[in-house]
Amino acid sequence: MPDTVPTPSSPSLNSQIQNQNQVTEEIAVAERLRNMALVPSPTVNEGPLFAEVDMGADASAPTIRATVVQAATIFYDTPATLDKAERLLAEAASYGSQLVVFPEAFIGGYPRGSNFGVTIGNRTAKGKEEFRKYHAAAIDVPGPEVDRLAAMAGKYKVYLVMGVIERDGYTLYCTVLFFDSQGHYLGKHRKIMPTALERIIWGFGDGSTIPVFDTPIGKIGAAICWENRMPLLRTAMYAKGVEIYCAPTADSRDVWQASMTHIALEGGCFVLSANQFCRRKDYPPPPEYVFSGTEDLLPDSVVCAGGSVIISPSGTVLAGPNYDGEALISADLDLGEIVRAKFDFDVVGHYSRPEILSLVVKDHPMSPVSFTSASGKAESSHK
C-alpha cells in the first residue's frame, strides 16, 4: 500500500498553516508594541531595572561644629574673666566652631561653698559684705560687658551662649545670654528656680525669659543646672522647637550624665552641657573666701570636676564627659539626626496626647509694680 501523503485540502495541513499565521501575527504585534513603548524593555544583560537608593547624608541637613567650654571663672574679677572668655572663644573659633557654650555663672562666678553668713533668722555682717562683693562682680543686661560679649561673637563669627550673673538693681539672677555670629545680642534666659541656698542670693526668673532662638544653625535654647530636671520647663522648650539644647550647669556628678542623655532622647535634640572645672585656688584664699563645711582643702584640690558633654538626639555621647581639667570639648552636629530621632518619638507631636495631658505657660513678665501714666499707658518696673 502506498504511503499516504497529505494534500493541500487535508484538514491537518490547513490547521498547521493557520497556527503558523497566528504566531507570525502575534510576533508582529509584540514588535509594534515594543517600538511604541515609552521605556524600552531592558535586555538580560542591562543590569537592574531600579538603581540602588543612596542613604548617605542629606545635603539639606547641615553639620554644625559646636564647642562647650570647661573652664573656671576668675572670681571677683569680671574684667579678667572677660579676657579669659575671649581667649577661649578665639581658640574655639580657630578649630572651626560655629557655636560656643560657656558654663553656668561663668561671668560673675558660681559661689561654690559659700553660705553668705545665712542661718534661719540671722545674717552675719561678713556674709553681707560677701554679697556686696559678689553683687559688684555681676553685670547689667544691657551693659558694657554685654556689648563686649556681642563684639567677641561678631569678631570670631560664632554663636555664643554665655552664663552670667545678672544684676538688676539690687537683685541678682543666674542668667544665660545669647549672641549671634554677627555680633548681635539676641536675648536672655533667667533661671526660673534657683536650687537650695542659691535662692538666698538669686532672684527667680519668669516665663518671659524662656526663649528659643531660630538661627541659621538651628533653634537654640537653654536651661540652667537643675532646671533641666523640671519636666514642664523642658516641655515648654520642646514646644518651641528647640534643636540645640544648651545646659550650662554646676553639677559634676555622674548622675548628671543620665539627665543629659534622657533630655536628648526625650526632646530629640542635641544637648550641650558646659560646666566649670575649678580648684580651690581659683577662688580667693581664706579668710576672704571660705568653703563652708569643707576642711583641709589644698590649693590644688578639685572643687568642681567638670563633666561637660555633648549628646546626640539618639542618646549617643559625641564628646566628653571630661573630668580631667579645663578643656574645649567639641563635636560635629548632624542636624539631620534630629528628624531621624523625631520619627521614633516626638514628645509634643505624634507622641503627645493633648486631649489628656496639656501645659499652659504664662510667658508674660511678672512685675511687682506697674505704673499707669496720664495717657493710660501701663509701664512696668521689670526689665
Coordinates of C-alpha atoms in Angstrom, one line a residue:
M1 CA 0.0 0.0 0.0
P2 CA 1.4 3.3 -1.0
D3 CA 2.3 5.9 1.8
T4 CA -0.5 8.4 2.4
V5 CA 0.8 11.9 1.6
P6 CA -1.4 14.8 2.9
T7 CA -2.8 17.0 0.2
P8 CA -3.5 20.8 0.4
S9 CA -7.1 20.0 1.1
S10 CA -6.2 18.0 4.1
P11 CA -7.7 19.3 7.4
S12 CA -4.4 18.8 9.3
L13 CA -2.4 20.8 6.9
N14 CA -4.9 23.7 7.0
S15 CA -4.7 23.7 10.8
Q16 CA -0.9 23.9 10.8
I17 CA -1.0 26.8 8.3
Q18 CA -3.5 28.7 10.5
N19 CA -1.4 28.2 13.6
Q20 CA 1.7 29.5 11.8
N21 CA -0.1 32.6 10.6
Q22 CA -1.4 33.3 14.1
V23 CA 2.1 33.0 15.6
T24 CA 3.5 35.3 12.9
E25 CA 0.8 37.9 13.7
E26 CA 1.5 37.8 17.4
I27 CA 5.2 38.3 16.9
A28 CA 4.4 41.3 14.6
V29 CA 2.1 42.8 17.3
A30 CA 4.7 42.4 20.0
E31 CA 7.3 44.1 17.8
R32 CA 5.0 47.1 17.2
L33 CA 4.3 47.4 21.0
R34 CA 8.0 47.4 21.8
N35 CA 8.6 50.1 19.2
M36 CA 5.8 52.2 20.8
A37 CA 7.0 51.7 24.5
L38 CA 8.0 54.9 26.4
V39 CA 10.7 52.9 28.3
P40 CA 12.3 50.2 26.2
S41 CA 12.4 46.8 27.9
P42 CA 15.8 46.0 29.2
T43 CA 17.7 43.0 28.0
V44 CA 19.0 40.4 30.5
N45 CA 22.5 41.9 30.4
E46 CA 21.4 45.6 31.0
G47 CA 21.5 45.3 34.8
P48 CA 18.8 46.0 37.4
L49 CA 15.7 47.9 36.4
F50 CA 15.8 50.2 39.5
A51 CA 19.0 51.9 40.8
E52 CA 20.0 51.4 44.4
V53 CA 18.9 54.3 46.7
D54 CA 21.8 56.2 48.3
M55 CA 21.1 56.5 52.0
G56 CA 24.0 58.9 52.7
A57 CA 23.9 62.2 54.4
D58 CA 21.2 64.6 53.4
A59 CA 22.8 67.7 51.8
S60 CA 19.8 69.8 53.1
A61 CA 20.7 68.9 56.7
P62 CA 23.8 70.9 57.7
T63 CA 26.5 69.8 60.1
I64 CA 27.4 72.3 62.8
R65 CA 30.6 72.4 64.7
A66 CA 29.9 73.1 68.4
T67 CA 32.1 73.5 71.4
V68 CA 31.4 73.5 75.1
V69 CA 33.9 75.4 77.3
Q70 CA 35.0 73.8 80.6
A71 CA 36.9 76.5 82.5
A72 CA 36.9 78.4 85.8
T73 CA 35.8 82.0 86.5
I74 CA 38.5 84.4 87.8
F75 CA 36.4 85.1 90.9
Y76 CA 35.6 88.7 91.9
D77 CA 37.4 89.9 88.7
T78 CA 35.0 90.3 85.9
P79 CA 37.3 92.2 83.5
A80 CA 39.9 89.4 83.8
T81 CA 37.2 86.7 83.3
L82 CA 36.0 88.5 80.1
D83 CA 39.6 88.5 78.9
K84 CA 39.8 84.7 79.6
A85 CA 36.4 84.2 77.8
E86 CA 37.8 85.9 74.7
R87 CA 40.9 83.8 74.7
L88 CA 38.8 80.6 74.9
L89 CA 36.4 81.9 72.3
A90 CA 39.3 82.7 69.9
E91 CA 40.7 79.2 70.4
A92 CA 37.4 77.5 69.8
A93 CA 36.8 79.6 66.6
S94 CA 40.3 78.6 65.4
Y95 CA 39.1 74.9 65.5
G96 CA 36.1 75.8 63.2
S97 CA 33.5 76.1 65.9
Q98 CA 30.3 77.9 64.9
L99 CA 28.6 77.6 68.4
V100 CA 30.3 78.0 71.7
V101 CA 28.6 77.4 75.1
F102 CA 30.1 78.5 78.4
P103 CA 29.2 77.2 81.9
E104 CA 26.7 78.5 84.4
A105 CA 27.7 81.8 86.0
F106 CA 31.0 82.0 84.1
I107 CA 30.8 85.8 84.2
G108 CA 30.3 86.8 87.8
G109 CA 31.1 83.3 89.3
Y110 CA 29.4 80.4 90.9
P111 CA 29.8 81.0 94.7
R112 CA 30.5 77.4 95.5
G113 CA 30.9 76.6 99.2
S114 CA 29.7 80.0 100.3
N115 CA 26.7 80.4 102.6
F116 CA 26.9 84.2 102.8
G117 CA 26.6 84.0 106.6
V118 CA 23.0 82.9 106.5
T119 CA 21.2 80.8 109.1
I120 CA 17.5 80.8 109.7
G121 CA 16.6 84.1 111.4
N122 CA 20.1 85.6 111.1
R123 CA 22.6 87.1 108.6
T124 CA 26.2 88.0 109.5
A125 CA 28.0 91.2 108.7
K126 CA 30.7 89.2 107.0
G127 CA 28.1 87.4 104.8
K128 CA 26.5 90.7 103.8
E129 CA 29.9 92.1 102.8
E130 CA 30.5 88.9 100.7
F131 CA 27.2 89.6 98.9
R132 CA 28.3 93.2 98.3
K133 CA 31.4 92.0 96.5
Y134 CA 29.5 89.3 94.6
H135 CA 27.0 92.0 93.5
A136 CA 29.8 94.2 92.3
A137 CA 31.2 91.4 90.1
A138 CA 27.8 90.9 88.4
I139 CA 26.9 92.6 85.1
D140 CA 24.0 94.7 83.9
V141 CA 21.9 93.5 81.0
P142 CA 22.2 95.5 78.8
G143 CA 25.5 97.0 79.8
P144 CA 29.1 97.4 78.7
E145 CA 30.0 93.7 79.4
V146 CA 27.1 92.6 77.2
D147 CA 28.4 94.9 74.5
R148 CA 31.9 93.4 74.8
L149 CA 30.5 89.8 74.6
A150 CA 28.5 90.8 71.5
A151 CA 31.6 92.2 69.9
M152 CA 33.5 89.0 70.7
A153 CA 30.8 86.9 69.0
G154 CA 31.0 89.1 65.9
K155 CA 34.8 89.2 65.8
Y156 CA 35.1 85.4 65.9
K157 CA 31.9 84.7 63.8
V158 CA 30.4 82.3 66.3
Y159 CA 27.1 81.9 68.0
L160 CA 27.7 82.4 71.7
V161 CA 25.8 81.1 74.8
M162 CA 27.2 82.6 77.9
G163 CA 26.4 82.0 81.6
V164 CA 26.4 85.2 83.7
I165 CA 25.3 86.6 87.0
E166 CA 22.9 89.4 86.0
R167 CA 22.5 92.5 88.2
D168 CA 19.0 94.1 88.0
G169 CA 19.1 96.9 90.6
Y170 CA 19.9 95.1 93.8
T171 CA 18.7 91.7 92.9
L172 CA 20.9 89.1 91.1
Y173 CA 19.8 86.5 88.6
C174 CA 21.6 83.4 87.3
T175 CA 21.2 84.1 83.5
V176 CA 22.2 82.8 80.1
L177 CA 22.9 85.4 77.3
F178 CA 22.6 84.6 73.6
F179 CA 24.6 86.2 70.8
D180 CA 24.6 85.6 67.0
S181 CA 27.7 85.4 64.8
Q182 CA 27.2 88.9 63.5
G183 CA 27.7 90.4 66.9
H184 CA 24.1 90.9 67.9
Y185 CA 22.7 90.3 71.4
L186 CA 19.7 88.1 70.9
G187 CA 18.2 87.8 74.4
K188 CA 18.4 86.0 77.7
H189 CA 17.1 83.2 79.9
R190 CA 16.9 83.8 83.6
K191 CA 17.0 80.7 85.8
I192 CA 13.4 80.2 87.0
M193 CA 14.2 78.1 90.1
P194 CA 17.5 78.5 91.9
T195 CA 18.4 75.4 93.9
A196 CA 18.7 75.3 97.7
L197 CA 20.8 78.1 99.1
E198 CA 21.0 79.7 95.6
R199 CA 17.6 81.1 96.5
I200 CA 19.1 83.3 99.1
I201 CA 21.3 85.1 96.6
W202 CA 19.5 84.9 93.2
G203 CA 16.0 86.1 92.2
F204 CA 13.6 83.9 90.2
G205 CA 13.1 84.2 86.5
D206 CA 9.6 84.2 84.9
G207 CA 8.0 82.9 81.8
S208 CA 9.0 85.9 79.7
T209 CA 12.7 84.6 79.5
I210 CA 12.4 81.1 78.2
P211 CA 13.4 81.8 74.6
V212 CA 14.3 79.5 71.8
F213 CA 16.0 81.4 69.0
D214 CA 15.6 80.3 65.4
T215 CA 19.0 80.8 63.8
P216 CA 20.7 79.6 60.6
I217 CA 22.5 76.9 62.6
G218 CA 19.4 75.6 64.3
K219 CA 16.9 76.5 67.1
I220 CA 18.9 77.3 70.2
G221 CA 17.6 77.5 73.8
A222 CA 19.0 76.9 77.3
A223 CA 18.0 75.7 80.8
I224 CA 20.4 76.1 83.7
C225 CA 21.6 73.3 86.0
W226 CA 18.7 71.7 88.0
E227 CA 16.1 73.5 85.9
N228 CA 16.8 70.7 83.5
R229 CA 15.1 68.3 85.9
M230 CA 11.8 70.2 85.6
P231 CA 9.6 68.3 83.2
L232 CA 7.2 71.2 82.5
L233 CA 10.1 73.6 81.6
R234 CA 11.5 71.1 79.3
T235 CA 8.1 70.6 77.7
A236 CA 7.8 74.3 77.1
M237 CA 11.2 74.3 75.3
Y238 CA 10.3 71.3 73.2
A239 CA 7.0 73.1 72.2
K240 CA 9.2 76.0 71.0
G241 CA 11.1 73.6 68.8
V242 CA 14.5 73.6 70.5
E243 CA 17.0 71.7 68.4
I244 CA 20.3 72.6 70.2
Y245 CA 19.5 72.4 73.9
C246 CA 22.2 74.1 76.0
A247 CA 22.5 73.1 79.6
P248 CA 25.1 75.2 81.5
T249 CA 25.5 73.7 84.9
A250 CA 27.4 73.5 88.2
D251 CA 26.6 69.8 88.7
S252 CA 29.6 67.5 88.0
R253 CA 28.2 64.3 89.5
D254 CA 27.8 61.1 87.5
V255 CA 24.0 61.2 87.7
W256 CA 24.1 64.5 85.7
Q257 CA 25.1 62.5 82.7
A258 CA 21.9 60.4 83.0
S259 CA 19.8 63.6 82.9
M260 CA 21.6 64.9 79.8
T261 CA 21.1 61.6 77.9
H262 CA 17.4 61.4 78.9
I263 CA 16.8 65.0 77.7
A264 CA 18.5 64.3 74.4
L265 CA 16.3 61.3 73.9
E266 CA 13.1 62.9 75.2
G267 CA 13.5 66.1 73.2
G268 CA 15.0 64.6 70.1
C269 CA 17.6 67.3 70.3
F270 CA 21.3 67.8 70.7
V271 CA 22.3 68.5 74.4
L272 CA 25.3 70.6 75.1
S273 CA 26.2 70.7 78.8
A274 CA 29.0 73.0 80.0
N275 CA 30.4 73.0 83.5
Q276 CA 33.3 74.7 85.2
F277 CA 36.4 72.8 86.2
C278 CA 37.6 74.6 89.4
R279 CA 40.3 74.1 92.0
R280 CA 40.4 75.8 95.4
K281 CA 43.0 78.2 94.2
D282 CA 40.5 79.5 91.6
Y283 CA 38.7 81.2 94.5
P284 CA 40.1 83.9 96.8
P285 CA 42.1 82.4 99.7
P286 CA 40.8 82.2 103.3
P287 CA 39.7 84.1 105.2
E288 CA 38.5 86.3 102.3
Y289 CA 36.6 83.3 100.9
V290 CA 35.7 80.2 103.0
F291 CA 34.3 76.9 101.8
S292 CA 31.7 76.2 104.5
G293 CA 31.7 72.6 105.8
T294 CA 34.8 71.7 104.0
E295 CA 38.1 71.2 105.8
D296 CA 41.7 70.6 104.6
L297 CA 41.2 71.9 101.1
L298 CA 44.6 72.4 99.4
P299 CA 45.1 75.0 96.7
D300 CA 45.0 72.2 94.0
S301 CA 42.0 70.4 95.5
V302 CA 39.3 70.0 92.9
V303 CA 36.1 71.6 94.0
C304 CA 34.2 71.1 90.7
A305 CA 35.2 68.3 88.4
G306 CA 33.5 69.4 85.2
G307 CA 31.9 66.6 83.3
S308 CA 31.0 68.7 80.2
V309 CA 29.4 66.7 77.5
I310 CA 27.7 66.8 74.0
I311 CA 25.0 64.2 73.3
S312 CA 23.1 63.5 70.1
P313 CA 19.3 63.1 69.7
S314 CA 19.8 59.3 69.7
G315 CA 21.5 59.4 73.1
T316 CA 25.0 58.9 71.7
V317 CA 27.7 60.7 73.5
L318 CA 29.6 62.7 70.9
A319 CA 32.2 64.3 73.1
G320 CA 33.1 64.1 76.8
P321 CA 32.3 63.8 79.6
N322 CA 35.6 65.4 80.6
Y323 CA 36.8 65.3 84.2
D324 CA 40.4 65.9 83.6
G325 CA 40.7 69.7 83.7
E326 CA 39.9 72.9 81.8
A327 CA 39.2 72.0 78.2
L328 CA 37.4 72.8 75.0
I329 CA 35.0 69.9 74.1
S330 CA 33.8 69.9 70.5
A331 CA 31.7 67.8 68.2
D332 CA 30.0 68.0 64.8
L333 CA 26.2 68.1 65.0
D334 CA 24.4 66.5 62.0
L335 CA 21.1 68.3 62.2
G336 CA 19.5 65.5 60.1
E337 CA 19.8 63.4 63.2
I338 CA 17.0 65.4 64.8
V339 CA 14.5 64.4 62.1
R340 CA 15.6 60.7 62.4
A341 CA 15.1 60.8 66.2
K342 CA 11.7 62.6 65.9
F343 CA 10.5 59.8 63.6
D344 CA 10.7 57.5 66.7
F345 CA 9.5 59.9 69.3
D346 CA 8.2 63.5 69.1
V347 CA 7.1 64.4 72.6
V348 CA 5.0 67.4 71.5
G349 CA 4.0 65.9 68.2
H350 CA 2.8 62.5 67.3
Y351 CA 3.7 61.1 70.7
S352 CA 1.6 63.7 72.6
R353 CA -2.0 63.2 73.9
P354 CA -3.3 66.8 74.3
E355 CA -6.8 65.7 75.0
I356 CA -5.5 64.0 78.2
L357 CA -2.3 66.0 79.1
S358 CA -1.6 69.6 78.3
L359 CA 0.6 72.5 79.6
V360 CA -0.2 76.2 79.9
V361 CA 2.8 78.5 80.0
K362 CA 2.4 82.1 81.3
D363 CA 5.1 83.8 79.1
H364 CA 4.5 87.4 80.1
P365 CA 6.7 89.4 82.6
M366 CA 5.6 89.2 86.2
S367 CA 6.3 92.6 87.7
P368 CA 5.8 93.5 91.4
V369 CA 5.0 97.1 90.5
S370 CA 3.2 98.6 87.5
F371 CA 2.7 102.3 86.8
T372 CA -0.1 103.9 84.7
S373 CA 0.9 107.2 83.1
A374 CA -1.5 110.1 82.4
S375 CA -2.0 108.7 78.9
G376 CA -3.3 105.5 80.3
K377 CA -0.3 103.5 79.1
A378 CA 0.9 101.0 81.6
E379 CA 4.6 100.9 82.4
S380 CA 6.4 98.1 84.2
S381 CA 9.3 98.3 86.6
H382 CA 10.5 95.0 85.3
K383 CA 13.3 95.0 82.7

